[in-house]
Amino acid sequence: MNFTLHQLQVFLKVSETKSITKAAEELFLTQPAVSIQLKNFQDQFDIPLTEVVGRQLYVTDFGQEIAFAAQAIIDQVNAINYKLAAYKGQLSGRLKIASVSTGKYVIPFFLSGFLRGNPQIELKLDVTNKAQVVRSLVDNEIDFALVSILPDKVPVHAVPLMENRLVLVAGRDFQPPLGVSGIEIFQYITLIYRESGSGTRLAMEGFLNDHKVPIKKMLVLTSNEAVKQAVMAGLGCSIMPVIGIKNELKQGDLKVIEVKGLPICTYWNLIYLKSKRLSPVAEAFLSYLDREKNTVIEQNFQ
């Protein structure tokens, strides 16, 4: 048996994504390159590692055991690299962060300077919805989570980063009915929601419930980008974070509808479990934020 570390990494990514296409994207490889490495790895085993049913790729029970072993090997290789960097006096290790989807407009700016100053650190950043982010935190799969609404019943430490403002927006051609303004506007529009579990949706529903706003028509879409495109296309209006639509507002593709009680103001918080024993890398990142947070905000979010 003569498999390579690269083949282990490719097979592990395929087993995680259940897709050659997605594995290729995340590894920055072409699909043929991933397929070749997967085949070369499979040829060293008499038992199938994967199987395709219909058009869906599945990992066999034996393949799952090999994936578990592959992860252990890769972790050990990473540990060797971290120890070598530490011996040279460099901060090294892995920083694992999960962010709610709108946080993708925020967290990179707080990471870039830290990673430039510590090139031996490996970043794993997962961008998903709030429910999955909290699940990853509770399961101790990550060091930190970026959220705009703190989770209930989960004991966490929170590091406030910056304000998050949500406003009611419409497409450039939207015209409210004659004589209708303020909170009454909700009776005449199709309101576009994010999916259940989204922090933006929770904030929106909180506002609507507090003001006893009746909703006549609604659509549900599964990403901030999908909502933004739908609003620009004139399918309806939505309450959205300014951070994710600032370019569209500047260009006039979206416009803010003034409503009493808006904007909703929450805060982007980097959170971690109170019971979490932070790694040296995680501790260093917190120290970096304490020193540089205000500078990052001034340079990127004014």
XYZ file of C-alpha atoms in Angstrom:
302
model
C 0.000 0.000 0.000
C 1.537 3.279 -1.135
C -0.969 6.121 -0.698
C 0.131 9.737 -0.365
C -0.821 12.461 2.086
C -2.441 14.338 -0.807
C -4.646 11.329 -1.585
C -5.701 11.171 2.063
C -6.616 14.854 2.001
C -8.620 14.453 -1.216
C -10.486 11.384 0.023
C -11.246 13.051 3.347
C -12.680 16.114 1.610
C -14.780 13.933 -0.713
C -16.115 12.004 2.292
C -16.993 15.288 4.048
C -18.747 16.931 1.089
C -20.196 13.765 -0.533
C -19.361 15.428 -3.830
C -16.363 15.491 -6.165
C -17.437 18.922 -7.419
C -17.622 20.463 -3.942
C -14.390 18.747 -2.874
C -12.632 20.208 -5.918
C -13.933 23.698 -5.084
C -12.819 23.538 -1.448
C -9.408 22.098 -2.347
C -8.932 24.565 -5.247
C -8.433 21.673 -7.655
C -10.122 20.670 -10.897
C -12.760 17.942 -10.859
C -10.619 15.611 -13.027
C -7.697 16.031 -10.605
C -9.896 15.038 -7.652
C -11.356 12.086 -9.586
C -7.874 10.804 -10.489
C -6.593 11.068 -6.917
C -9.741 9.379 -5.607
C -9.359 6.523 -8.107
C -5.664 6.066 -7.315
C -6.496 5.902 -3.617
C -9.406 3.488 -4.172
C -7.243 1.160 -6.302
C -5.201 0.336 -3.200
C -8.214 -1.253 -1.477
C -10.167 -4.377 -2.416
C -13.291 -2.994 -0.722
C -15.142 0.022 -2.170
C -14.702 3.297 -0.322
C -17.520 5.107 -2.134
C -20.494 4.246 -4.286
C -22.755 6.237 -6.573
C -26.513 5.692 -6.359
C -28.384 7.648 -9.002
C -26.281 10.799 -9.178
C -25.429 10.943 -5.467
C -22.059 9.856 -4.075
C -22.119 7.886 -0.805
C -19.269 6.783 1.459
C -19.432 3.097 2.381
C -19.095 1.868 5.958
C -15.522 0.798 5.176
C -14.893 4.185 3.553
C -16.075 5.960 6.714
C -13.548 3.974 8.759
C -10.787 4.917 6.332
C -11.902 8.570 6.477
C -11.669 8.462 10.283
C -8.149 7.031 10.048
C -7.209 9.596 7.381
C -8.304 12.443 9.661
C -6.148 11.052 12.476
C -3.119 10.860 10.170
C -3.616 14.401 8.866
C -4.059 15.697 12.422
C -0.756 14.101 13.407
C 1.018 15.642 10.397
C -0.422 19.038 11.317
C 0.718 18.563 14.913
C 4.274 17.923 13.690
C 4.180 21.100 11.595
C 2.811 23.114 14.534
C 5.544 21.810 16.850
C 8.220 22.695 14.302
C 6.859 26.232 13.992
C 6.635 26.565 17.793
C 10.244 25.390 18.116
C 11.201 28.223 15.767
C 9.352 30.678 17.998
C 6.348 31.128 15.681
C 2.728 30.987 16.796
C 1.145 27.998 15.056
C -1.920 25.804 15.183
C -5.471 25.774 13.892
C -8.127 28.423 14.481
C -11.682 27.138 13.956
C -14.529 29.626 13.571
C -18.156 29.256 12.475
C -20.058 32.318 11.311
C -23.695 32.991 10.469
C -24.072 33.697 6.763
C -24.242 37.495 6.983
C -21.099 37.398 9.120
C -19.103 36.678 5.963
C -19.169 40.451 5.395
C -17.615 41.015 8.835
C -15.288 38.274 10.084
C -12.659 38.372 7.272
C -11.683 41.924 8.211
C -11.055 40.901 11.832
C -8.987 37.909 10.726
C -6.805 39.308 7.965
C -4.302 41.243 10.078
C -4.012 38.438 12.618
C -3.300 35.836 9.926
C -0.813 38.078 8.118
C 1.106 38.464 11.356
C 0.998 34.725 12.076
C 1.430 32.897 8.742
C 1.842 29.484 10.418
C -1.753 29.512 11.675
C -4.260 27.425 9.747
C -7.789 28.845 9.559
C -10.937 26.782 9.255
C -13.934 29.063 8.685
C -17.435 27.650 8.229
C -20.208 30.012 7.068
C -23.707 28.647 7.653
C -26.996 29.493 9.389
C -27.341 30.330 13.071
C -28.757 26.949 14.119
C -25.765 25.071 12.653
C -23.309 27.598 14.095
C -24.687 27.102 17.615
C -24.712 23.321 17.129
C -21.015 23.380 16.182
C -20.281 25.489 19.249
C -22.179 23.202 21.640
C -20.514 20.126 20.135
C -17.098 21.741 20.751
C -16.180 21.516 17.062
C -14.986 25.142 16.895
C -13.110 27.704 18.967
C -15.388 30.671 18.266
C -18.727 31.524 16.674
C -19.766 34.836 15.132
C -23.440 35.658 15.753
C -25.629 38.753 15.892
C -28.072 37.257 18.418
C -26.710 35.429 21.458
C -27.969 31.841 21.788
C -30.415 30.952 24.531
C -29.481 28.434 27.221
C -25.854 28.132 26.087
C -23.323 29.493 28.611
C -20.924 31.596 26.552
C -18.444 34.416 26.846
C -19.181 37.164 24.288
C -16.724 39.596 22.740
C -18.676 42.489 21.108
C -17.176 43.431 17.747
C -19.433 46.000 16.051
C -23.008 47.151 15.577
C -25.319 45.317 13.188
C -28.175 47.446 11.767
C -31.155 45.970 9.921
C -33.382 48.120 7.721
C -36.428 47.600 5.496
C -35.321 47.696 1.864
C -36.981 47.594 -1.552
C -35.832 47.562 -5.159
C -35.030 50.752 -7.048
C -38.447 50.836 -8.798
C -40.581 50.258 -5.698
C -43.248 52.892 -5.050
C -45.443 52.660 -1.913
C -49.199 53.001 -2.391
C -50.338 56.625 -2.387
C -50.748 57.969 1.138
C -49.259 54.860 2.807
C -46.189 55.258 5.015
C -44.594 53.949 8.178
C -45.660 50.680 9.727
C -48.743 50.500 7.467
C -46.486 49.642 4.536
C -46.269 46.005 5.681
C -49.933 45.496 4.794
C -49.211 46.218 1.125
C -45.909 44.458 0.440
C -44.663 40.911 -0.042
C -42.161 40.390 2.752
C -39.180 38.153 2.012
C -37.872 36.118 4.956
C -34.702 34.158 5.559
C -35.093 30.494 6.503
C -35.962 29.313 10.027
C -32.904 29.359 12.275
C -31.472 32.520 10.700
C -30.477 35.292 13.092
C -31.785 37.898 10.636
C -35.157 36.150 10.578
C -35.291 36.023 14.388
C -34.605 39.764 14.573
C -37.237 40.455 11.897
C -39.875 38.314 13.608
C -39.115 39.993 16.933
C -39.739 43.421 15.395
C -42.962 42.296 13.675
C -44.296 40.653 16.839
C -43.428 43.645 19.043
C -45.280 45.994 16.696
C -48.141 43.531 16.021
C -47.602 43.853 12.280
C -49.935 41.699 10.108
C -48.202 40.115 7.111
C -50.366 39.526 4.052
C -47.813 37.937 1.684
C -44.430 36.324 2.321
C -41.634 34.433 0.591
C -38.885 32.371 2.272
C -35.373 32.148 0.797
C -32.339 30.357 2.168
C -29.511 32.886 1.935
C -28.877 36.588 2.337
C -27.667 36.765 -1.268
C -30.876 35.142 -2.553
C -32.989 37.617 -0.565
C -30.958 40.541 -1.908
C -31.357 39.426 -5.520
C -35.102 38.841 -5.037
C -35.592 42.332 -3.601
C -33.617 43.922 -6.446
C -35.752 41.960 -8.928
C -38.911 43.448 -7.401
C -40.293 40.248 -5.858
C -40.855 41.967 -2.516
C -39.219 43.808 0.364
C -37.148 42.546 3.261
C -35.510 43.577 6.511
C -31.790 43.120 5.886
C -28.450 43.906 7.554
C -26.892 47.063 6.119
C -23.458 45.391 6.179
C -24.515 43.007 3.407
C -26.131 45.546 1.083
C -24.018 48.694 1.393
C -22.793 48.528 -2.225
C -26.312 48.053 -3.584
C -27.526 51.005 -1.512
C -24.706 53.222 -2.831
C -25.430 52.194 -6.415
C -29.181 52.755 -6.024
C -30.151 49.134 -6.737
C -31.785 49.027 -3.299
C -33.388 51.767 -1.230
C -34.319 52.045 2.437
C -37.973 52.440 3.421
C -38.201 54.545 6.578
C -40.320 52.860 9.261
C -40.691 53.765 12.925
C -38.804 51.246 15.063
C -36.214 50.579 12.379
C -33.340 50.077 12.064
C -33.124 47.088 14.368
C -29.780 47.357 16.129
C -28.022 44.202 17.307
C -24.325 43.522 17.827
C -21.906 41.192 16.136
C -20.436 39.060 18.905
C -17.605 36.551 18.820
C -18.653 33.920 21.356
C -17.089 30.845 22.916
C -18.171 28.326 25.526
C -17.500 29.271 29.136
C -16.221 25.735 29.668
C -13.886 25.958 26.651
C -10.168 25.586 27.274
C -8.774 27.928 24.641
C -5.691 26.983 22.658
C -2.694 29.368 22.507
C -3.850 30.385 19.016
C -7.381 31.175 20.234
C -5.987 33.147 23.187
C -3.735 35.094 20.817
C -6.694 35.926 18.574
C -8.645 37.327 21.527
C -5.648 39.468 22.467
C -5.378 40.698 18.887
C -9.062 41.699 18.865
C -8.650 43.554 22.150
C -5.791 45.587 20.647
C -6.940 46.055 17.066
C -10.751 45.867 17.028
C -11.350 49.615 16.906
C -8.738 50.103 14.189
C -10.335 47.405 12.032
C -13.749 49.069 12.399
C -12.404 52.551 11.580
C -10.562 51.331 8.481
C -13.308 49.125 7.047
C -16.764 49.912 8.436
C -17.155 53.660 8.867
